[in-house]
Tab-separated table of N, CA and C in Angstrom:
chain	number	residue	atom	x	y	z
A	28	MET	N	-155.099	0.007	74.091
A	28	MET	CA	-156.041	-0.542	75.055
A	28	MET	C	-156.766	0.025	75.809
A	29	ALA	N	-158.369	-0.509	75.979
A	29	ALA	CA	-159.395	-0.274	76.469
A	29	ALA	C	-159.386	-0.453	77.976
A	30	LEU	N	-159.439	1.034	78.868
A	30	LEU	CA	-160.375	0.600	79.900
A	30	LEU	C	-161.215	-0.522	80.603
A	31	HIS	N	-161.396	-0.944	81.466
A	31	HIS	CA	-162.727	-2.018	81.891
A	31	HIS	C	-162.978	-1.667	82.777
A	32	ALA	N	-164.199	-1.370	83.468
A	32	ALA	CA	-165.121	-0.361	84.309
A	32	ALA	C	-165.130	-1.520	84.726
A	33	GLN	N	-164.320	-1.602	86.423
A	33	GLN	CA	-164.406	-2.969	87.771
A	33	GLN	C	-165.754	-2.128	88.769
A	34	THR	N	-166.550	-3.804	88.258
A	34	THR	CA	-168.116	-3.905	88.739
A	34	THR	C	-167.322	-4.082	90.624
A	35	PRO	N	-168.561	-4.474	91.040
A	35	PRO	CA	-168.263	-4.726	92.508
A	35	PRO	C	-168.271	-6.443	92.692
A	36	ALA	N	-168.624	-7.000	92.106
A	36	ALA	CA	-168.255	-8.465	91.816
A	36	ALA	C	-167.114	-8.451	91.478
A	37	GLU	N	-166.377	-8.165	90.043
A	37	GLU	CA	-165.280	-8.127	90.400
A	37	GLU	C	-163.385	-8.174	91.141
A	38	ALA	N	-164.365	-6.973	91.774
A	38	ALA	CA	-163.329	-6.275	92.751
A	38	ALA	C	-162.930	-7.685	93.907
A	39	PRO	N	-163.597	-8.162	94.778
A	39	PRO	CA	-162.754	-9.431	95.346
A	39	PRO	C	-161.884	-10.089	94.571
A	40	ALA	N	-162.656	-10.273	93.081
A	40	ALA	CA	-162.320	-11.406	93.176
A	40	ALA	C	-160.410	-10.955	92.243
A	41	ARG	N	-160.771	-10.247	91.594
A	41	ARG	CA	-159.201	-9.346	91.113
A	41	ARG	C	-158.079	-8.866	93.391
A	42	THR	N	-158.703	-8.776	93.711
A	42	THR	CA	-157.806	-8.105	94.367
A	42	THR	C	-157.462	-8.984	95.607
A	43	GLY	N	-158.492	-10.317	95.825
A	43	GLY	CA	-158.040	-11.755	96.717
A	43	GLY	C	-158.545	-11.059	97.690
A	44	VAL	N	-159.017	-9.575	97.782
A	44	VAL	CA	-160.458	-9.180	99.034
A	44	VAL	C	-161.575	-9.540	99.510
A	45	PRO	N	-161.901	-10.761	100.573
A	45	PRO	CA	-162.988	-10.209	99.741
A	45	PRO	C	-164.507	-9.660	100.258
A	46	ALA	N	-165.636	-9.570	99.248
A	46	ALA	CA	-166.169	-9.222	99.305
A	46	ALA	C	-166.490	-8.741	100.466
A	47	PRO	N	-167.428	-9.342	102.029
A	47	PRO	CA	-167.669	-8.460	103.660
A	47	PRO	C	-166.163	-7.523	103.453
A	48	ALA	N	-164.603	-8.459	103.414
A	48	ALA	CA	-164.337	-7.283	103.954
A	48	ALA	C	-163.801	-6.270	103.441
A	49	GLN	N	-163.805	-6.166	102.060
A	49	GLN	CA	-164.011	-5.051	102.019
A	49	GLN	C	-164.602	-3.353	101.910
A	50	ALA	N	-166.005	-4.069	101.643
A	50	ALA	CA	-167.009	-3.277	102.138
A	50	ALA	C	-166.672	-2.719	103.602
A	51	GLY	N	-166.737	-3.601	104.134
A	51	GLY	CA	-166.505	-2.963	106.210
A	51	GLY	C	-165.044	-1.901	106.057
A	52	ARG	N	-163.849	-2.356	105.156
A	52	ARG	CA	-163.087	-2.025	105.315
A	52	ARG	C	-163.750	0.162	104.780
A	53	VAL	N	-164.107	-0.569	103.869
A	53	VAL	CA	-164.630	1.145	103.190
A	53	VAL	C	-165.970	1.639	104.277
A	54	ALA	N	-166.737	0.976	104.452
A	54	ALA	CA	-167.704	1.689	105.362
A	54	ALA	C	-166.809	2.317	107.139
A	55	THR	N	-166.044	1.454	107.767
A	55	THR	CA	-165.449	1.519	108.602
A	55	THR	C	-164.745	3.561	107.961
A	56	ALA	N	-164.023	3.402	107.357
A	56	ALA	CA	-163.301	4.797	106.509
A	56	ALA	C	-164.545	6.211	106.727
A	57	LEU	N	-165.579	5.463	105.811
A	57	LEU	CA	-166.853	6.238	105.871
A	57	LEU	C	-167.464	6.664	107.208
A	58	GLY	N	-167.836	5.949	108.144
A	58	GLY	CA	-167.987	6.178	109.656
A	58	GLY	C	-166.935	7.097	109.679
A	59	ALA	N	-165.710	6.690	109.485
A	59	ALA	CA	-164.445	7.550	110.646
A	59	ALA	C	-164.768	9.516	110.095
A	60	ALA	N	-164.638	9.452	108.669
A	60	ALA	CA	-165.196	10.489	108.564
A	60	ALA	C	-166.432	11.156	108.437
A	61	LEU	N	-167.280	10.460	108.867
A	61	LEU	CA	-168.391	11.571	109.190
A	61	LEU	C	-169.039	11.641	110.795
A	62	ALA	N	-167.617	10.765	111.562
A	62	ALA	CA	-167.390	11.090	112.835
A	62	ALA	C	-167.049	12.490	112.854
A	63	GLU	N	-165.880	12.601	112.204
A	63	GLU	CA	-165.661	13.831	112.733
A	63	GLU	C	-165.806	14.883	111.907
A	64	ARG	N	-166.364	15.371	111.074
A	64	ARG	CA	-167.580	16.602	110.569
A	64	ARG	C	-168.682	16.739	111.618
A	65	GLY	N	-168.291	15.633	112.514
A	65	GLY	CA	-169.496	15.875	113.950
A	65	GLY	C	-171.009	15.311	112.870
A	66	GLU	N	-171.187	15.038	111.975
A	66	GLU	CA	-172.587	13.633	111.338
A	66	GLU	C	-172.592	12.832	112.297
A	67	HIS	N	-172.603	12.601	113.456
A	67	HIS	CA	-172.420	11.068	114.736
A	67	HIS	C	-173.424	10.140	114.367
A	68	ALA	N	-174.684	10.398	113.965
A	68	ALA	CA	-176.278	9.655	113.850
A	68	ALA	C	-175.484	8.508	111.522
A	69	ALA	N	-175.413	9.545	110.730
A	69	ALA	CA	-174.753	9.049	109.612
A	69	ALA	C	-173.690	7.651	109.689
A	70	ALA	N	-172.592	8.422	110.872
A	70	ALA	CA	-171.194	7.850	111.477
A	70	ALA	C	-171.369	6.528	111.502
A	71	GLU	N	-172.513	6.118	113.043
A	71	GLU	CA	-173.232	5.689	113.647
A	71	GLU	C	-173.514	3.971	112.839
A	72	ARG	N	-174.570	4.243	111.379
A	72	ARG	CA	-174.683	3.620	110.472
A	72	ARG	C	-173.814	3.318	109.731
A	73	ALA	N	-173.199	3.791	109.464
A	73	ALA	CA	-172.334	3.596	108.283
A	73	ALA	C	-170.719	2.312	109.084
A	74	LEU	N	-170.697	2.853	110.892
A	74	LEU	CA	-169.330	1.923	111.647
A	74	LEU	C	-170.384	0.162	112.204
A	75	ARG	N	-171.719	1.493	112.143
A	75	ARG	CA	-172.907	-0.729	112.343
A	75	ARG	C	-172.258	-1.164	111.268
A	76	ARG	N	-172.814	-1.005	110.387
A	76	ARG	CA	-172.313	-2.020	108.598
A	76	ARG	C	-171.001	-2.049	109.005
A	77	ALA	N	-170.250	-1.297	109.207
A	77	ALA	CA	-169.108	-2.227	109.516
A	77	ALA	C	-168.662	-3.519	110.197
A	78	VAL	N	-169.014	-2.476	111.324
A	78	VAL	CA	-168.631	-4.168	112.030
A	78	VAL	C	-169.719	-4.877	111.457
A	79	ARG	N	-170.804	-4.881	111.018
A	79	ARG	CA	-171.580	-6.723	110.206
A	79	ARG	C	-171.324	-7.035	109.278
A	80	CYS	N	-170.610	-6.204	108.516
A	80	CYS	CA	-168.880	-6.620	107.497
A	80	CYS	C	-168.267	-7.302	107.438
A	81	CYS	N	-167.406	-6.656	108.032
A	81	CYS	CA	-166.037	-7.305	109.206
A	81	CYS	C	-166.722	-9.005	110.396
A	82	THR	N	-167.346	-8.743	110.935
A	82	THR	CA	-167.805	-9.655	111.439
A	82	THR	C	-168.479	-11.405	110.144
A	83	ALA	N	-168.846	-10.672	109.246
A	83	ALA	CA	-169.153	-11.786	107.857
A	83	ALA	C	-168.130	-12.600	107.164
A	84	ALA	N	-166.138	-11.543	107.793
A	84	ALA	CA	-165.920	-12.099	106.358
A	84	ALA	C	-165.119	-12.547	107.526
A	85	TYR	N	-164.929	-11.789	109.014
A	85	TYR	CA	-164.011	-12.611	109.801
A	85	TYR	C	-164.079	-13.393	110.742
A	86	GLY	N	-165.150	-12.890	111.146
A	86	GLY	CA	-166.099	-14.225	112.928
A	86	GLY	C	-166.238	-13.142	113.906
A	87	PRO	N	-165.932	-13.021	114.315
A	87	PRO	CA	-166.816	-12.421	116.101
A	87	PRO	C	-165.832	-12.184	116.564
A	88	ASP	N	-164.772	-13.147	117.318
A	88	ASP	CA	-163.848	-13.131	117.074
A	88	ASP	C	-162.351	-12.279	116.783
A	89	ASP	N	-162.108	-12.304	115.487
A	89	ASP	CA	-161.527	-12.160	114.950
A	89	ASP	C	-160.258	-10.069	115.488
A	90	PRO	N	-159.691	-10.249	115.884
A	90	PRO	CA	-158.750	-8.617	116.370
A	90	PRO	C	-159.061	-7.712	115.758
A	91	ARG	N	-159.395	-7.873	113.930
A	91	ARG	CA	-159.400	-7.144	113.314
A	91	ARG	C	-160.936	-6.474	113.107
A	92	LEU	N	-161.706	-6.521	114.142
A	92	LEU	CA	-163.109	-6.084	114.187
A	92	LEU	C	-162.434	-5.046	115.233
A	93	ALA	N	-161.829	-4.804	115.895
A	93	ALA	CA	-161.426	-3.855	116.809
A	93	ALA	C	-161.435	-2.087	116.638
A	94	VAL	N	-161.659	-1.882	114.641
A	94	VAL	CA	-161.453	-1.004	114.530
A	94	VAL	C	-162.319	-0.448	114.835
A	95	PRO	N	-164.022	-1.181	113.807
A	95	PRO	CA	-164.946	-0.813	113.446
A	95	PRO	C	-165.191	-0.280	115.418
A	96	LEU	N	-165.181	-0.768	115.927
A	96	LEU	CA	-165.989	-1.184	117.000
A	96	LEU	C	-165.131	0.079	118.057
A	97	ARG	N	-164.072	0.126	117.252
A	97	ARG	CA	-163.717	0.892	118.772
A	97	ARG	C	-164.356	2.666	117.930
A	98	ALA	N	-164.273	3.025	116.651
A	98	ALA	CA	-164.872	3.891	115.931
A	98	ALA	C	-165.943	3.699	116.381
A	99	LEU	N	-166.901	2.557	116.272
A	99	LEU	CA	-168.232	3.000	116.923
A	99	LEU	C	-168.720	3.634	118.249
A	100	GLY	N	-168.111	2.624	119.123
A	100	GLY	CA	-168.172	3.040	120.389
A	100	GLY	C	-167.148	5.021	120.868
A	101	ALA	N	-166.452	5.663	120.298
A	101	ALA	CA	-166.516	6.475	119.813
A	101	ALA	C	-167.586	7.631	119.406
A	102	VAL	N	-168.510	6.909	119.033
A	102	VAL	CA	-169.451	8.049	118.462
A	102	VAL	C	-170.436	7.509	119.321
A	103	CYS	N	-170.377	6.884	119.623
A	103	CYS	CA	-171.344	6.355	121.179
A	103	CYS	C	-171.217	7.429	122.514
A	104	VAL	N	-170.020	7.611	122.555
A	104	VAL	CA	-169.121	8.386	123.395
A	104	VAL	C	-169.671	9.870	123.273
A	105	ALA	N	-169.961	9.847	121.745
A	105	ALA	CA	-170.708	11.745	121.197
A	105	ALA	C	-171.684	11.513	121.093
A	106	ARG	N	-172.313	10.579	121.291
A	106	ARG	CA	-173.858	10.531	121.484
A	106	ARG	C	-174.273	10.596	122.582
A	107	GLY	N	-173.337	10.466	123.529
A	107	GLY	CA	-174.378	10.373	124.729
A	107	GLY	C	-174.643	8.885	125.564
A	108	ARG	N	-174.323	8.057	124.555
A	108	ARG	CA	-174.995	6.690	124.990
A	108	ARG	C	-173.581	5.962	125.715
A	109	LEU	N	-173.162	6.639	127.094
A	109	LEU	CA	-171.728	5.457	127.813
A	109	LEU	C	-172.143	4.265	128.042
A	110	ALA	N	-172.609	3.309	127.950
A	110	ALA	CA	-172.983	3.072	128.616
A	110	ALA	C	-172.778	1.762	127.556
A	111	GLU	N	-173.220	2.041	125.983
A	111	GLU	CA	-173.127	1.245	125.031
A	111	GLU	C	-171.712	1.095	125.105
A	112	ALA	N	-171.139	2.526	124.736
A	112	ALA	CA	-169.370	2.818	124.510
A	112	ALA	C	-168.618	2.354	125.233
A	113	GLU	N	-168.643	2.234	126.563
A	113	GLU	CA	-168.180	1.581	127.610
A	113	GLU	C	-167.988	-0.653	126.949
A	114	ALA	N	-169.170	-0.800	126.925
A	114	ALA	CA	-169.250	-2.213	126.403
A	114	ALA	C	-169.289	-2.686	125.189
A	115	LEU	N	-168.932	-1.676	123.965
A	115	LEU	CA	-168.573	-2.019	122.525
A	115	LEU	C	-166.537	-1.948	122.944
A	116	LEU	N	-166.449	-0.786	123.655
A	116	LEU	CA	-164.924	-1.075	124.358
A	116	LEU	C	-164.079	-1.663	124.575
A	117	ASN	N	-164.682	-2.379	125.685
A	117	ASN	CA	-164.163	-3.460	126.336
A	117	ASN	C	-164.315	-4.404	125.256
A	118	ARG	N	-165.529	-4.978	124.603
A	118	ARG	CA	-165.168	-5.447	123.400
A	118	ARG	C	-163.545	-5.756	122.599
A	119	VAL	N	-163.464	-4.216	122.955
A	119	VAL	CA	-162.406	-3.909	121.677
A	119	VAL	C	-161.199	-4.608	122.247
A	120	LEU	N	-160.386	-4.158	124.019
A	120	LEU	CA	-160.120	-4.494	125.104
A	120	LEU	C	-160.189	-6.052	124.431
A	121	VAL	N	-161.028	-7.001	124.653
A	121	VAL	CA	-161.080	-8.762	124.595
A	121	VAL	C	-160.288	-8.923	122.926
A	122	LEU	N	-160.447	-8.204	122.715
A	122	LEU	CA	-160.417	-8.881	120.773
A	122	LEU	C	-158.947	-8.153	120.695
A	123	LEU	N	-158.355	-7.734	121.345
A	123	LEU	CA	-157.101	-6.878	121.062
A	123	LEU	C	-156.197	-8.205	122.395
A	124	ALA	N	-156.855	-8.445	123.290
A	124	ALA	CA	-155.905	-9.089	123.793
A	124	ALA	C	-155.790	-10.471	124.265
A	125	GLY	N	-156.252	-10.935	122.311
A	125	GLY	CA	-156.447	-12.514	121.909
A	125	GLY	C	-156.523	-13.199	123.304
A	126	PRO	N	-156.639	-14.618	122.861
A	126	PRO	CA	-156.629	-15.949	123.205
A	126	PRO	C	-156.428	-16.400	124.695
A	127	GLY	N	-155.918	-16.255	126.388
A	127	GLY	CA	-155.480	-16.372	126.446
A	127	GLY	C	-154.208	-17.938	126.403
A	128	ASP	N	-152.577	-17.730	127.010
A	128	ASP	CA	-152.366	-18.943	126.011
A	128	ASP	C	-152.262	-19.976	127.186
A	129	GLY	N	-152.487	-19.636	128.048
A	129	GLY	CA	-152.589	-20.856	128.960
A	129	GLY	C	-151.604	-20.753	130.617
A	130	THR	N	-150.792	-19.670	130.183
A	130	THR	CA	-149.204	-19.326	130.667
A	130	THR	C	-149.894	-18.786	132.783
A	131	GLU	N	-150.955	-17.904	132.415
A	131	GLU	CA	-151.184	-16.882	133.263
A	131	GLU	C	-152.572	-17.069	133.255
A	132	GLU	N	-152.586	-17.061	135.147
A	132	GLU	CA	-153.927	-16.733	135.466
A	132	GLU	C	-154.831	-15.842	134.794
A	133	GLU	N	-156.092	-16.384	134.260
A	133	GLU	CA	-157.036	-15.479	134.049
A	133	GLU	C	-158.176	-15.168	134.955
A	134	SER	N	-158.647	-13.880	135.207
A	134	SER	CA	-159.857	-12.878	136.073
A	134	SER	C	-160.644	-12.457	135.150
């Protein structure tokens, strides 16, 4: 049985995962690894790509954006950009809180 090298275009069809979602997961993992090594500029580039890919795959209000946004917020903290980090991390909280169910008054 011959092994077939999988091209990037074939990967989503075989796994059932949309290409932007898969690219977002890979970019998130890369960004996290780079941040762990202290390579914050490269980590930031990878994580911004992850956010773009995940937004394209899931939409701007999907809770799955929380992972790359949180990682990007941490990188912004490490780079001294605290206002940007605060905005990103507040967005994470909103995404994870989900839509209001109407039973409680929202502030």
